[in-house]
């Protein structure tokens, strides 16, 4: 019979690869966060942690490892749209091994542990389960990070950028820890990059599928080029469907879009609003129902596909319903404009209508 997860063994094997990040600057107050070892020269953290490193200091951050040793690292890549960043550091401690990313997003109910530096307390662990998956977390730039992992493992200020760790495939939550001690590299995997606390027992982490797409580009080029559909969308709920005369709530409504509305190669935005049960609802726009043959039921699915399956400059086939008629448009994706790192408010704010 399975026993309780062996978090003691998990902590012993994983904590050498978890790093406390201390950031200061001449123009901004300092801060603290967390990171973990990604490869033999790079750490992963959150972009909002790395952002505290002033350009005047060449993006340098101070790093404290579990063995008590210090290093100075340099932020070499950052992506505000997914809140991920990469820090380069020379001469990692010998036991600071790279933590592998999971190849799939974790399922609800899976046992996980959040490791990091909450409230400046180095080398902390908290445990819980995956509470939900495929969440969408808005940011202050009007963009929503798709595929976010929800957990009840306590995540507090300072945990940002640290790993959410689960037992790897083939390792039962009830194992006695012997196998984990023998081969930590394969016994555990990162199932999320901790990002935010949203309330009691609700924390969020960037998913491993999104991280695996973004991080190699940050290491190689310092940035990730996001595809941009040039439209704002709203999920077609029952009220949106009824206000727009749709048969069923399905797909996403194009609220507004860049391009010439008279051109069939462009998406059409809404023409106005209608009062529906006391609320103002956008009406008259295209309803996007598929991309490259893949069903789009929510903006979450659309965003996930754009990030993980497309590149700027590529043409994509978009299935829409326009004034009751099904159509397929071929739309060339733009590159999403860069975010001004100095002109943003609280990262957990943002538009209620995600920008695609």
Short mmCIF file of C-alpha atoms in Angstrom, two decimals:
data_model
loop_
_atom_site.label_atom_id
_atom_site.label_comp_id
_atom_site.label_asym_id
_atom_site.label_seq_id
_atom_site.Cartn_x
_atom_site.Cartn_y
_atom_site.Cartn_z
CA UNK A 1 0.00 0.00 0.00
CA UNK A 2 1.32 3.49 -0.78
CA UNK A 3 2.49 5.63 2.10
CA UNK A 4 2.68 9.39 2.39
CA UNK A 5 4.95 11.22 -0.09
CA UNK A 6 8.52 11.35 1.16
CA UNK A 7 9.02 15.11 1.16
CA UNK A 8 12.02 14.74 3.45
CA UNK A 9 13.87 12.83 0.71
CA UNK A 10 12.65 15.28 -1.92
CA UNK A 11 14.01 18.21 0.08
CA UNK A 12 17.35 16.52 0.69
CA UNK A 13 17.87 15.75 -2.99
CA UNK A 14 16.45 18.89 -4.60
CA UNK A 15 17.46 21.75 -2.28
CA UNK A 16 21.10 21.94 -3.53
CA UNK A 17 19.65 23.03 -6.88
CA UNK A 18 17.44 25.77 -5.41
CA UNK A 19 18.92 29.26 -5.16
CA UNK A 20 18.04 32.41 -3.23
CA UNK A 21 18.20 35.53 -5.41
CA UNK A 22 19.00 38.94 -3.93
CA UNK A 23 18.59 41.96 -6.16
CA UNK A 24 19.44 45.59 -5.54
CA UNK A 25 19.81 48.68 -7.64
CA UNK A 26 20.50 52.37 -7.65
CA UNK A 27 17.08 53.39 -8.97
CA UNK A 28 14.84 50.80 -7.29
CA UNK A 29 14.59 49.20 -3.87
CA UNK A 30 16.14 45.76 -3.62
CA UNK A 31 14.24 42.53 -3.40
CA UNK A 32 14.57 38.81 -2.94
CA UNK A 33 13.32 35.86 -4.92
CA UNK A 34 14.20 32.31 -5.84
CA UNK A 35 15.65 30.38 -8.75
CA UNK A 36 16.68 26.86 -9.68
CA UNK A 37 19.43 25.30 -11.77
CA UNK A 38 18.40 24.83 -15.41
CA UNK A 39 21.66 23.62 -16.96
CA UNK A 40 25.38 23.71 -16.17
CA UNK A 41 25.54 27.50 -16.51
CA UNK A 42 22.01 28.91 -16.17
CA UNK A 43 19.34 29.41 -13.53
CA UNK A 44 15.62 30.02 -14.04
CA UNK A 45 13.71 32.70 -12.15
CA UNK A 46 10.76 35.06 -12.74
CA UNK A 47 11.08 38.08 -15.00
CA UNK A 48 9.59 40.28 -12.28
CA UNK A 49 12.39 39.17 -9.94
CA UNK A 50 15.10 39.86 -12.54
CA UNK A 51 13.52 43.23 -13.39
CA UNK A 52 14.76 44.66 -10.09
CA UNK A 53 18.32 44.38 -11.39
CA UNK A 54 19.14 47.82 -12.78
CA UNK A 55 20.64 48.26 -16.22
CA UNK A 56 23.26 50.40 -14.49
CA UNK A 57 24.37 47.26 -12.67
CA UNK A 58 24.43 45.26 -15.92
CA UNK A 59 21.64 43.01 -14.66
CA UNK A 60 23.78 41.52 -11.91
CA UNK A 61 22.12 39.59 -9.09
CA UNK A 62 23.54 37.99 -5.95
CA UNK A 63 22.92 34.29 -5.50
CA UNK A 64 23.07 32.21 -2.34
CA UNK A 65 23.19 28.42 -2.68
CA UNK A 66 22.08 25.81 -0.18
CA UNK A 67 25.68 25.10 0.90
CA UNK A 68 25.98 28.74 2.01
CA UNK A 69 28.21 29.81 -0.87
CA UNK A 70 27.59 32.99 -2.85
CA UNK A 71 27.86 33.74 -6.55
CA UNK A 72 27.14 36.77 -8.73
CA UNK A 73 24.96 36.09 -11.73
CA UNK A 74 23.89 38.10 -14.77
CA UNK A 75 20.38 38.26 -16.21
CA UNK A 76 20.90 37.19 -19.83
CA UNK A 77 17.31 36.68 -20.97
CA UNK A 78 13.83 37.70 -19.85
CA UNK A 79 10.27 37.44 -21.12
CA UNK A 80 7.65 39.67 -19.51
CA UNK A 81 4.74 37.92 -21.23
CA UNK A 82 5.37 34.62 -19.42
CA UNK A 83 7.26 36.08 -16.43
CA UNK A 84 10.33 33.92 -17.04
CA UNK A 85 14.01 34.89 -16.93
CA UNK A 86 17.40 33.23 -17.19
CA UNK A 87 20.47 34.08 -15.10
CA UNK A 88 23.96 33.04 -16.17
CA UNK A 89 26.40 32.05 -13.44
CA UNK A 90 29.87 30.54 -13.54
CA UNK A 91 31.22 27.85 -11.22
CA UNK A 92 28.08 26.27 -9.81
CA UNK A 93 28.52 24.29 -6.57
CA UNK A 94 29.26 20.65 -7.31
CA UNK A 95 25.95 19.35 -5.94
CA UNK A 96 23.80 21.96 -7.71
CA UNK A 97 22.47 19.69 -10.47
CA UNK A 98 20.06 20.77 -13.18
CA UNK A 99 16.42 20.04 -12.37
CA UNK A 100 14.54 18.54 -15.34
CA UNK A 101 11.30 20.09 -16.53
CA UNK A 102 8.29 17.81 -16.77
CA UNK A 103 7.28 17.03 -20.35
CA UNK A 104 3.58 17.42 -19.55
CA UNK A 105 1.59 19.69 -17.31
CA UNK A 106 0.69 18.13 -13.94
CA UNK A 107 -2.76 16.74 -13.28
CA UNK A 108 -4.92 17.99 -10.40
CA UNK A 109 -4.33 15.98 -7.23
CA UNK A 110 -0.63 15.40 -7.83
CA UNK A 111 1.60 15.88 -4.77
CA UNK A 112 4.00 18.81 -5.14
CA UNK A 113 6.44 20.89 -3.11
CA UNK A 114 7.36 24.56 -3.50
CA UNK A 115 10.98 25.29 -2.66
CA UNK A 116 12.66 28.66 -2.37
CA UNK A 117 13.24 31.75 -0.31
CA UNK A 118 9.87 32.98 1.04
CA UNK A 119 10.10 36.18 3.07
CA UNK A 120 13.91 35.93 2.88
CA UNK A 121 13.97 32.51 4.59
CA UNK A 122 16.54 30.54 2.59
CA UNK A 123 15.99 26.87 1.86
CA UNK A 124 12.29 26.60 2.67
CA UNK A 125 9.87 23.92 1.52
CA UNK A 126 6.08 23.83 1.55
CA UNK A 127 3.93 20.99 0.30
CA UNK A 128 0.51 20.44 -1.16
CA UNK A 129 -1.19 19.25 -4.30
CA UNK A 130 -1.92 20.58 -7.76
CA UNK A 131 -5.33 22.19 -7.27
CA UNK A 132 -6.02 22.90 -10.94
CA UNK A 133 -4.46 23.20 -14.36
CA UNK A 134 -4.96 25.21 -17.54
CA UNK A 135 -5.52 28.42 -15.60
CA UNK A 136 -5.03 31.85 -17.13
CA UNK A 137 -3.20 34.45 -15.04
CA UNK A 138 -3.46 38.12 -16.11
CA UNK A 139 -0.46 40.42 -15.96
CA UNK A 140 -0.16 44.19 -15.85
CA UNK A 141 0.68 44.45 -19.57
CA UNK A 142 -2.79 43.30 -20.64
CA UNK A 143 -1.56 39.79 -21.44
CA UNK A 144 -2.66 36.59 -19.75
CA UNK A 145 -0.20 33.74 -19.15
CA UNK A 146 -1.93 30.54 -20.30
CA UNK A 147 -1.59 27.01 -18.94
CA UNK A 148 -0.79 28.21 -15.41
CA UNK A 149 -0.66 25.56 -12.65
CA UNK A 150 -2.71 26.20 -9.50
CA UNK A 151 -1.51 24.74 -6.18
CA UNK A 152 -2.41 24.86 -2.51
CA UNK A 153 1.26 24.53 -1.53
CA UNK A 154 1.94 27.83 0.29
CA UNK A 155 3.67 30.35 -1.98
CA UNK A 156 4.72 33.65 -0.42
CA UNK A 157 6.76 36.70 -1.49
CA UNK A 158 10.27 35.44 -2.15
CA UNK A 159 9.10 32.09 -3.52
CA UNK A 160 8.79 33.69 -6.95
CA UNK A 161 11.05 31.98 -9.48
CA UNK A 162 11.58 28.85 -7.42
CA UNK A 163 10.55 25.38 -8.55
CA UNK A 164 7.28 23.60 -7.95
CA UNK A 165 8.52 20.02 -7.78
CA UNK A 166 6.71 16.72 -8.21
CA UNK A 167 7.73 13.09 -8.11
CA UNK A 168 8.79 12.07 -11.62
CA UNK A 169 6.94 9.52 -13.70
CA UNK A 170 7.62 6.05 -12.37
CA UNK A 171 8.21 7.32 -8.83
CA UNK A 172 5.14 6.73 -6.68
CA UNK A 173 4.14 9.37 -4.17
CA UNK A 174 4.31 6.53 -1.69
CA UNK A 175 7.88 5.39 -2.42
CA UNK A 176 10.11 5.12 0.63
CA UNK A 177 12.65 7.55 -0.84
CA UNK A 178 15.44 5.02 -1.46
CA UNK A 179 15.19 5.32 -5.23
CA UNK A 180 15.06 9.09 -4.92
CA UNK A 181 18.23 9.14 -2.88
CA UNK A 182 19.99 6.92 -5.41
CA UNK A 183 19.13 9.04 -8.46
CA UNK A 184 17.68 12.46 -7.69
CA UNK A 185 18.02 13.58 -11.32
CA UNK A 186 15.27 11.19 -12.40
CA UNK A 187 13.26 10.94 -9.21
CA UNK A 188 11.84 14.47 -9.35
CA UNK A 189 10.85 16.99 -11.98
CA UNK A 190 9.86 20.64 -12.09
CA UNK A 191 6.12 20.91 -12.74
CA UNK A 192 5.97 24.70 -12.48
CA UNK A 193 7.94 27.91 -11.92
CA UNK A 194 6.39 29.56 -8.87
CA UNK A 195 5.01 32.99 -9.63
CA UNK A 196 2.27 34.39 -7.42
CA UNK A 197 0.05 34.05 -4.40
CA UNK A 198 -3.57 34.99 -5.03
CA UNK A 199 -5.13 34.23 -1.65
CA UNK A 200 -5.30 31.63 1.08
CA UNK A 201 -4.33 28.21 -0.30
CA UNK A 202 -4.15 29.52 -3.86
CA UNK A 203 -0.79 29.89 -5.58
CA UNK A 204 0.22 29.80 -9.23
CA UNK A 205 3.20 28.60 -11.24
CA UNK A 206 4.16 28.91 -14.91
CA UNK A 207 3.62 25.49 -16.47
CA UNK A 208 6.50 23.26 -17.62
CA UNK A 209 5.12 23.15 -21.18
CA UNK A 210 5.26 26.94 -21.46
CA UNK A 211 8.66 27.08 -19.71
CA UNK A 212 10.10 24.45 -22.05
CA UNK A 213 9.05 26.56 -25.03
CA UNK A 214 10.40 29.88 -23.71
CA UNK A 215 13.61 29.05 -21.83
CA UNK A 216 15.77 27.68 -24.68
CA UNK A 217 15.20 30.93 -26.59
CA UNK A 218 16.10 33.02 -23.55
CA UNK A 219 19.35 31.08 -23.16
CA UNK A 220 20.24 31.30 -26.87
CA UNK A 221 18.96 34.76 -27.80
CA UNK A 222 18.03 36.58 -24.60
CA UNK A 223 14.41 36.93 -25.73
CA UNK A 224 11.42 35.02 -27.02
CA UNK A 225 9.52 36.23 -30.09
CA UNK A 226 5.81 35.89 -29.37
CA UNK A 227 3.23 35.44 -32.09
CA UNK A 228 0.57 38.12 -32.25
CA UNK A 229 -2.88 37.72 -33.79
CA UNK A 230 -3.58 41.47 -33.44
CA UNK A 231 -6.93 40.97 -31.73
CA UNK A 232 -8.59 41.21 -28.35
CA UNK A 233 -11.00 38.43 -27.54
CA UNK A 234 -13.67 37.54 -25.06
CA UNK A 235 -14.86 34.03 -24.22
CA UNK A 236 -18.31 33.32 -25.67
CA UNK A 237 -20.33 32.70 -22.52
CA UNK A 238 -24.10 32.04 -22.65
CA UNK A 239 -24.80 35.74 -22.20
CA UNK A 240 -22.33 36.74 -24.93
CA UNK A 241 -23.81 34.08 -27.23
CA UNK A 242 -27.37 35.26 -26.68
CA UNK A 243 -26.50 38.94 -27.12
CA UNK A 244 -24.79 38.07 -30.43
CA UNK A 245 -27.54 35.78 -31.68
CA UNK A 246 -25.35 32.68 -31.58
CA UNK A 247 -26.80 29.19 -31.33
CA UNK A 248 -24.47 28.08 -28.53
CA UNK A 249 -21.66 29.40 -26.30
CA UNK A 250 -18.58 28.31 -28.21
CA UNK A 251 -15.29 29.93 -29.24
CA UNK A 252 -14.01 33.45 -28.56
CA UNK A 253 -15.54 36.72 -29.73
CA UNK A 254 -13.19 39.16 -31.49
CA UNK A 255 -13.80 42.42 -29.63
CA UNK A 256 -11.44 44.47 -31.77
CA UNK A 257 -8.72 43.71 -34.29
CA UNK A 258 -6.02 45.50 -36.25
CA UNK A 259 -6.40 45.52 -40.02
CA UNK A 260 -8.90 46.54 -42.66
CA UNK A 261 -12.41 45.33 -41.82
CA UNK A 262 -13.31 45.28 -45.48
CA UNK A 263 -10.55 42.81 -46.27
CA UNK A 264 -11.45 39.14 -45.96
CA UNK A 265 -7.90 38.40 -44.83
CA UNK A 266 -8.43 40.22 -41.55
CA UNK A 267 -10.47 39.48 -38.48
CA UNK A 268 -13.43 41.77 -37.87
CA UNK A 269 -13.96 43.31 -34.46
CA UNK A 270 -17.22 44.17 -32.77
CA UNK A 271 -19.28 47.05 -34.16
CA UNK A 272 -20.67 48.15 -30.81
CA UNK A 273 -22.33 46.94 -27.65
CA UNK A 274 -25.78 45.78 -26.62
CA UNK A 275 -27.50 45.92 -23.28
CA UNK A 276 -28.04 42.40 -22.01
CA UNK A 277 -29.68 41.94 -18.63
CA UNK A 278 -28.25 45.20 -17.40
CA UNK A 279 -24.73 44.60 -18.74
CA UNK A 280 -23.03 46.06 -21.80
CA UNK A 281 -21.91 43.21 -24.09
CA UNK A 282 -19.77 43.61 -27.26
CA UNK A 283 -21.62 42.49 -30.39
CA UNK A 284 -21.06 42.01 -34.08
CA UNK A 285 -17.51 40.65 -34.23
CA UNK A 286 -16.11 37.44 -35.68
CA UNK A 287 -16.28 34.37 -33.48
CA UNK A 288 -13.01 32.44 -33.63
CA UNK A 289 -13.64 28.70 -33.28
CA UNK A 290 -10.47 27.00 -34.58
CA UNK A 291 -6.82 27.57 -35.40
CA UNK A 292 -4.99 25.23 -37.77
CA UNK A 293 -7.84 22.76 -37.38
CA UNK A 294 -7.61 22.74 -33.59
CA UNK A 295 -10.82 23.68 -31.74
CA UNK A 296 -10.74 26.96 -29.81
CA UNK A 297 -13.23 26.93 -26.95
CA UNK A 298 -11.62 29.61 -24.77
CA UNK A 299 -8.97 32.32 -25.00
CA UNK A 300 -6.85 29.99 -22.85
CA UNK A 301 -6.72 27.43 -25.66
CA UNK A 302 -5.99 30.11 -28.26
CA UNK A 303 -3.14 31.61 -26.22
CA UNK A 304 -1.63 28.22 -25.48
CA UNK A 305 -1.59 27.33 -29.16
CA UNK A 306 -0.07 30.66 -30.21
CA UNK A 307 2.76 30.36 -27.67
CA UNK A 308 3.58 26.68 -28.06
CA UNK A 309 2.88 25.99 -31.73
CA UNK A 310 3.51 29.14 -33.78
CA UNK A 311 6.17 31.67 -34.72
CA UNK A 312 5.88 35.32 -35.86
CA UNK A 313 5.63 35.65 -39.63
CA UNK A 314 3.92 32.29 -40.08
CA UNK A 315 0.55 32.05 -41.81
CA UNK A 316 -2.14 30.26 -39.82
CA UNK A 317 -5.57 29.06 -40.86
CA UNK A 318 -8.22 30.50 -38.55
CA UNK A 319 -11.76 29.15 -38.47
CA UNK A 320 -14.38 31.81 -37.71
CA UNK A 321 -18.10 32.41 -37.79
CA UNK A 322 -18.96 35.77 -39.38
CA UNK A 323 -22.58 36.91 -39.36
CA UNK A 324 -23.67 33.30 -39.03
CA UNK A 325 -21.48 31.95 -41.84
CA UNK A 326 -18.44 29.69 -41.24
CA UNK A 327 -15.26 30.93 -42.91
CA UNK A 328 -11.56 30.07 -42.91
CA UNK A 329 -9.06 32.94 -43.03
CA UNK A 330 -5.32 32.66 -43.57
CA UNK A 331 -3.75 35.22 -41.23
CA UNK A 332 -0.04 36.05 -41.05
CA UNK A 333 1.06 36.35 -37.44
CA UNK A 334 2.88 39.46 -36.27
CA UNK A 335 5.48 39.68 -33.53
CA UNK A 336 4.12 40.95 -30.24
CA UNK A 337 5.69 44.30 -29.28
CA UNK A 338 8.20 44.28 -26.45
CA UNK A 339 6.99 45.30 -22.99
CA UNK A 340 8.41 48.48 -21.46
CA UNK A 341 10.04 47.13 -18.29
CA UNK A 342 9.92 50.58 -16.65
CA UNK A 343 6.27 51.42 -17.32
CA UNK A 344 4.24 48.77 -15.51
CA UNK A 345 2.26 48.48 -12.35
CA UNK A 346 1.52 45.46 -10.19
CA UNK A 347 2.19 42.32 -12.20
CA UNK A 348 -0.95 40.62 -10.94
CA UNK A 349 -3.21 43.27 -12.42
CA UNK A 350 -4.21 43.44 -16.05
CA UNK A 351 -6.86 43.63 -18.68
CA UNK A 352 -10.00 41.59 -18.18
CA UNK A 353 -10.04 40.98 -21.94
CA UNK A 354 -6.89 39.05 -22.84
CA UNK A 355 -4.89 40.32 -25.81
CA UNK A 356 -4.11 37.58 -28.27
#
